[in-house]
C-alpha cells in the first residue's frame, strides 16, 4: 500500500471540531512494539480502550496495534513530551506528533536520540542530530523542504495529514480505521507525567 497525505485525512477529521475548525491532538507512532510493550516500558497499567479519545477528553490516551508497531493518540499535548519520546525510543524508533492551536511539532526519535524535529506547517525549519534524514520522504509526500520552496496552502489539514503519513512511513506503524475495531488499550494522561 502506498501511503499518502490522503491516507490520513480520516484521522485528522476524527480530531477536528468542525464547528470551529479546530484540530488538536497528539500521537506517537512506535516501531515494532505492541501496546502492551509500550505500556510496560512506560511503567503504566493499561485498561481496555473503547475507541479513540473523544474531542474534549483531555484525561486519557488510546493505543492500538498496527502491522508495524503501535499508534497512541490523545487530545492534548502530553504524548509529544520530549522526555517521554526519548525514553520510549530506546532500541526502536518513534514519531511524536502534536497538532494544536498556534503550535505543532513533528519529532522523529531513534535509539533514545532526537534525530529530526520541525514544525508541522514549516518542515523547512528542521533541527536535530540528522535534520535532513527524512528529506526524501518529505519530498515524496509533497512537503516543502527548502526555504525557497513554495509552501502556499501547506497548513491546516494538508500539513496535518502529511505529517501523519510521514510518521507512518518512517516508523512502519500504519494506522487504519480497521485497527480501531480491534481491542486497544487506554491509559490516563496524568500517569505519563
mmCIF file of C-alpha atoms in Angstrom:
data_model
loop_
_atom_site.group_PDB
_atom_site.id
_atom_site.type_symbol
_atom_site.label_atom_id
_atom_site.label_comp_id
_atom_site.label_asym_id
_atom_site.label_seq_id
_atom_site.Cartn_x
_atom_site.Cartn_y
_atom_site.Cartn_z
ATOM 1 C CA UNK A 1 0.000 0.000 0.000
ATOM 2 C CA UNK A 2 1.230 3.462 -0.877
ATOM 3 C CA UNK A 3 0.804 5.884 1.993
ATOM 4 C CA UNK A 4 -0.024 9.479 1.065
ATOM 5 C CA UNK A 5 -1.450 12.501 2.904
ATOM 6 C CA UNK A 6 -4.938 11.433 1.744
ATOM 7 C CA UNK A 7 -4.432 8.180 3.658
ATOM 8 C CA UNK A 8 -4.708 10.084 6.960
ATOM 9 C CA UNK A 9 -7.439 12.657 6.364
ATOM 10 C CA UNK A 10 -9.837 10.370 8.293
ATOM 11 C CA UNK A 11 -7.660 10.705 11.421
ATOM 12 C CA UNK A 12 -7.365 14.488 11.085
ATOM 13 C CA UNK A 13 -11.165 14.648 10.715
ATOM 14 C CA UNK A 14 -11.607 12.491 13.829
ATOM 15 C CA UNK A 15 -9.733 15.092 15.892
ATOM 16 C CA UNK A 16 -11.256 18.217 14.340
ATOM 17 C CA UNK A 17 -14.035 20.231 15.903
ATOM 18 C CA UNK A 18 -15.754 21.164 12.659
ATOM 19 C CA UNK A 19 -17.913 23.884 14.247
ATOM 20 C CA UNK A 20 -14.844 25.996 14.915
ATOM 21 C CA UNK A 21 -12.399 24.208 12.533
ATOM 22 C CA UNK A 22 -10.011 23.450 15.387
ATOM 23 C CA UNK A 23 -7.754 20.404 15.241
ATOM 24 C CA UNK A 24 -5.874 19.410 18.374
ATOM 25 C CA UNK A 25 -4.303 16.068 19.148
ATOM 26 C CA UNK A 26 -1.049 14.283 19.781
ATOM 27 C CA UNK A 27 0.068 10.900 18.565
ATOM 28 C CA UNK A 28 3.011 8.552 18.816
ATOM 29 C CA UNK A 29 3.853 6.077 16.087
ATOM 30 C CA UNK A 30 6.085 3.351 17.581
ATOM 31 C CA UNK A 31 8.141 0.883 15.550
ATOM 32 C CA UNK A 32 7.967 -2.792 16.441
ATOM 33 C CA UNK A 33 6.342 -2.618 19.892
ATOM 34 C CA UNK A 34 2.855 -3.762 20.827
ATOM 35 C CA UNK A 35 0.693 -1.504 23.001
ATOM 36 C CA UNK A 36 1.345 -3.851 25.944
ATOM 37 C CA UNK A 37 5.107 -3.446 25.444
ATOM 38 C CA UNK A 38 4.713 0.340 25.194
ATOM 39 C CA UNK A 39 2.798 0.409 28.485
ATOM 40 C CA UNK A 40 5.431 -1.841 30.118
ATOM 41 C CA UNK A 41 8.234 0.482 29.006
ATOM 42 C CA UNK A 42 6.389 3.445 30.447
ATOM 43 C CA UNK A 43 5.533 1.611 33.676
ATOM 44 C CA UNK A 44 1.791 2.052 33.135
ATOM 45 C CA UNK A 45 -1.143 -0.196 33.937
ATOM 46 C CA UNK A 46 -3.365 -0.375 30.844
ATOM 47 C CA UNK A 47 -7.131 -0.752 30.661
ATOM 48 C CA UNK A 48 -9.224 -1.823 27.653
ATOM 49 C CA UNK A 49 -9.834 1.045 25.214
ATOM 50 C CA UNK A 50 -13.276 1.870 23.913
ATOM 51 C CA UNK A 51 -12.332 3.804 20.773
ATOM 52 C CA UNK A 52 -10.043 6.782 20.419
ATOM 53 C CA UNK A 53 -10.317 9.639 22.930
ATOM 54 C CA UNK A 54 -13.161 11.958 22.022
ATOM 55 C CA UNK A 55 -12.727 15.664 21.456
ATOM 56 C CA UNK A 56 -12.852 17.312 24.841
ATOM 57 C CA UNK A 57 -11.445 14.223 26.630
ATOM 58 C CA UNK A 58 -8.124 15.567 27.874
ATOM 59 C CA UNK A 59 -7.598 12.863 30.502
ATOM 60 C CA UNK A 60 -6.759 9.733 28.518
ATOM 61 C CA UNK A 61 -4.936 8.305 25.539
ATOM 62 C CA UNK A 62 -5.572 5.174 23.500
ATOM 63 C CA UNK A 63 -3.101 2.715 21.970
ATOM 64 C CA UNK A 64 -3.724 0.374 19.067
ATOM 65 C CA UNK A 65 -1.553 -2.309 17.499
ATOM 66 C CA UNK A 66 -0.740 -1.931 13.805
ATOM 67 C CA UNK A 67 1.090 -4.225 11.418
ATOM 68 C CA UNK A 68 4.390 -2.438 12.075
ATOM 69 C CA UNK A 69 4.078 -1.457 15.725
ATOM 70 C CA UNK A 70 1.669 0.715 17.697
ATOM 71 C CA UNK A 71 -0.043 4.076 17.461
ATOM 72 C CA UNK A 72 -1.040 6.058 20.545
ATOM 73 C CA UNK A 73 -3.355 9.060 20.296
ATOM 74 C CA UNK A 74 -4.692 11.681 22.674
ATOM 75 C CA UNK A 75 -6.471 15.001 22.679
ATOM 76 C CA UNK A 76 -3.765 17.180 24.167
ATOM 77 C CA UNK A 77 -0.018 17.681 24.146
ATOM 78 C CA UNK A 78 1.273 15.121 26.646
ATOM 79 C CA UNK A 79 2.148 12.437 24.077
ATOM 80 C CA UNK A 80 4.527 14.885 22.413
ATOM 81 C CA UNK A 81 6.613 15.282 25.578
ATOM 82 C CA UNK A 82 10.348 15.264 24.790
ATOM 83 C CA UNK A 83 11.412 13.114 27.754
ATOM 84 C CA UNK A 84 8.664 10.595 27.001
ATOM 85 C CA UNK A 85 9.882 10.345 23.405
ATOM 86 C CA UNK A 86 13.484 9.832 24.482
ATOM 87 C CA UNK A 87 12.528 7.056 26.930
ATOM 88 C CA UNK A 88 10.216 5.228 24.568
ATOM 89 C CA UNK A 89 12.573 5.295 21.569
ATOM 90 C CA UNK A 90 15.428 3.330 23.158
ATOM 91 C CA UNK A 91 16.253 0.412 20.811
ATOM 92 C CA UNK A 92 13.476 1.418 18.434
ATOM 93 C CA UNK A 93 12.139 4.432 16.535
ATOM 94 C CA UNK A 94 9.127 6.620 17.193
ATOM 95 C CA UNK A 95 7.480 9.725 15.849
ATOM 96 C CA UNK A 96 5.978 12.084 18.365
ATOM 97 C CA UNK A 97 3.461 14.398 16.767
ATOM 98 C CA UNK A 98 1.469 17.307 18.162
ATOM 99 C CA UNK A 99 -1.026 19.364 16.187
ATOM 100 C CA UNK A 100 -2.714 22.209 18.004
ATOM 101 C CA UNK A 101 -3.566 25.864 18.255
ATOM 102 C CA UNK A 102 -0.589 28.124 17.434
ATOM 103 C CA UNK A 103 1.814 25.214 17.928
ATOM 104 C CA UNK A 104 2.605 21.977 16.192
ATOM 105 C CA UNK A 105 5.591 19.656 16.225
ATOM 106 C CA UNK A 106 6.894 16.543 14.472
ATOM 107 C CA UNK A 107 9.779 14.769 16.204
ATOM 108 C CA UNK A 108 11.493 11.620 14.990
ATOM 109 C CA UNK A 109 13.409 9.758 17.711
ATOM 110 C CA UNK A 110 15.639 6.711 17.177
ATOM 111 C CA UNK A 111 17.616 4.818 19.812
ATOM 112 C CA UNK A 112 16.940 7.401 22.512
ATOM 113 C CA UNK A 113 18.054 10.330 20.368
ATOM 114 C CA UNK A 114 16.173 13.176 18.709
ATOM 115 C CA UNK A 115 17.013 12.748 15.024
ATOM 116 C CA UNK A 116 14.738 15.240 13.237
ATOM 117 C CA UNK A 117 12.286 17.841 14.504
ATOM 118 C CA UNK A 118 10.235 20.517 12.759
ATOM 119 C CA UNK A 119 7.019 22.470 12.950
ATOM 120 C CA UNK A 120 4.336 20.508 11.099
ATOM 121 C CA UNK A 121 3.415 23.530 8.949
ATOM 122 C CA UNK A 122 7.059 24.504 8.380
ATOM 123 C CA UNK A 123 9.158 21.392 7.596
ATOM 124 C CA UNK A 124 11.800 23.645 6.018
ATOM 125 C CA UNK A 125 12.959 24.600 9.536
ATOM 126 C CA UNK A 126 14.324 21.220 10.617
ATOM 127 C CA UNK A 127 16.681 20.581 13.539
ATOM 128 C CA UNK A 128 18.060 17.555 15.412
ATOM 129 C CA UNK A 129 21.100 15.285 15.166
ATOM 130 C CA UNK A 130 20.312 14.476 11.493
ATOM 131 C CA UNK A 131 17.787 17.091 10.339
ATOM 132 C CA UNK A 132 17.844 16.002 6.683
ATOM 133 C CA UNK A 133 17.390 12.268 7.222
ATOM 134 C CA UNK A 134 13.698 12.384 6.280
ATOM 135 C CA UNK A 135 14.038 14.739 3.279
ATOM 136 C CA UNK A 136 13.423 12.016 0.634
ATOM 137 C CA UNK A 137 10.139 11.139 2.370
ATOM 138 C CA UNK A 138 9.171 14.804 2.723
ATOM 139 C CA UNK A 139 9.737 15.311 -0.983
ATOM 140 C CA UNK A 140 7.744 12.213 -1.947
ATOM 141 C CA UNK A 141 4.820 13.490 0.144
ATOM 142 C CA UNK A 142 4.985 16.938 -1.483
ATOM 143 C CA UNK A 143 6.075 18.701 1.700
ATOM 144 C CA UNK A 144 8.258 21.829 1.374
ATOM 145 C CA UNK A 145 11.888 21.060 2.288
ATOM 146 C CA UNK A 146 13.845 24.226 1.457
ATOM 147 C CA UNK A 147 13.344 27.879 2.355
ATOM 148 C CA UNK A 148 12.675 28.732 -1.282
ATOM 149 C CA UNK A 149 10.007 26.017 -1.674
ATOM 150 C CA UNK A 150 6.506 27.327 -2.245
ATOM 151 C CA UNK A 151 4.521 26.467 0.858
ATOM 152 C CA UNK A 152 1.299 28.220 -0.104
ATOM 153 C CA UNK A 153 -1.532 26.020 1.045
ATOM 154 C CA UNK A 154 0.700 23.871 3.256
ATOM 155 C CA UNK A 155 -1.015 24.376 6.598
ATOM 156 C CA UNK A 156 -4.024 23.030 8.461
ATOM 157 C CA UNK A 157 -5.449 19.803 7.118
ATOM 158 C CA UNK A 158 -2.802 19.417 4.365
ATOM 159 C CA UNK A 159 0.102 19.770 6.805
ATOM 160 C CA UNK A 160 -1.533 17.558 9.448
ATOM 161 C CA UNK A 161 -2.350 14.684 7.101
ATOM 162 C CA UNK A 162 1.134 14.925 5.527
ATOM 163 C CA UNK A 163 2.776 14.707 8.962
ATOM 164 C CA UNK A 164 0.686 11.657 9.877
ATOM 165 C CA UNK A 165 1.591 9.967 6.582
ATOM 166 C CA UNK A 166 5.270 10.739 7.206
ATOM 167 C CA UNK A 167 5.032 9.257 10.706
ATOM 168 C CA UNK A 168 3.580 6.030 9.303
ATOM 169 C CA UNK A 169 6.206 5.805 6.556
ATOM 170 C CA UNK A 170 9.270 6.319 8.772
ATOM 171 C CA UNK A 171 8.089 4.058 11.606
ATOM 172 C CA UNK A 172 6.233 1.390 9.634
ATOM 173 C CA UNK A 173 3.335 1.732 12.095
ATOM 174 C CA UNK A 174 0.433 2.438 9.756
ATOM 175 C CA UNK A 175 -2.951 3.003 11.423
ATOM 176 C CA UNK A 176 -6.211 2.392 9.568
ATOM 177 C CA UNK A 177 -9.836 2.664 10.711
ATOM 178 C CA UNK A 178 -9.894 -1.154 10.749
ATOM 179 C CA UNK A 179 -7.307 -1.179 13.546
ATOM 180 C CA UNK A 180 -9.768 0.674 15.748
ATOM 181 C CA UNK A 181 -12.207 -2.239 15.502
ATOM 182 C CA UNK A 182 -9.682 -4.437 17.342
ATOM 183 C CA UNK A 183 -9.201 -4.279 21.107
ATOM 184 C CA UNK A 184 -6.939 -1.450 22.209
ATOM 185 C CA UNK A 185 -5.551 -0.160 25.489
ATOM 186 C CA UNK A 186 -6.037 3.103 27.298
ATOM 187 C CA UNK A 187 -4.176 4.992 29.979
ATOM 188 C CA UNK A 188 -4.512 8.261 31.818
ATOM 189 C CA UNK A 189 -2.574 11.347 30.837
ATOM 190 C CA UNK A 190 -1.646 12.045 34.464
ATOM 191 C CA UNK A 191 0.207 8.724 34.619
ATOM 192 C CA UNK A 192 2.558 9.847 31.829
ATOM 193 C CA UNK A 193 3.944 12.838 33.694
#
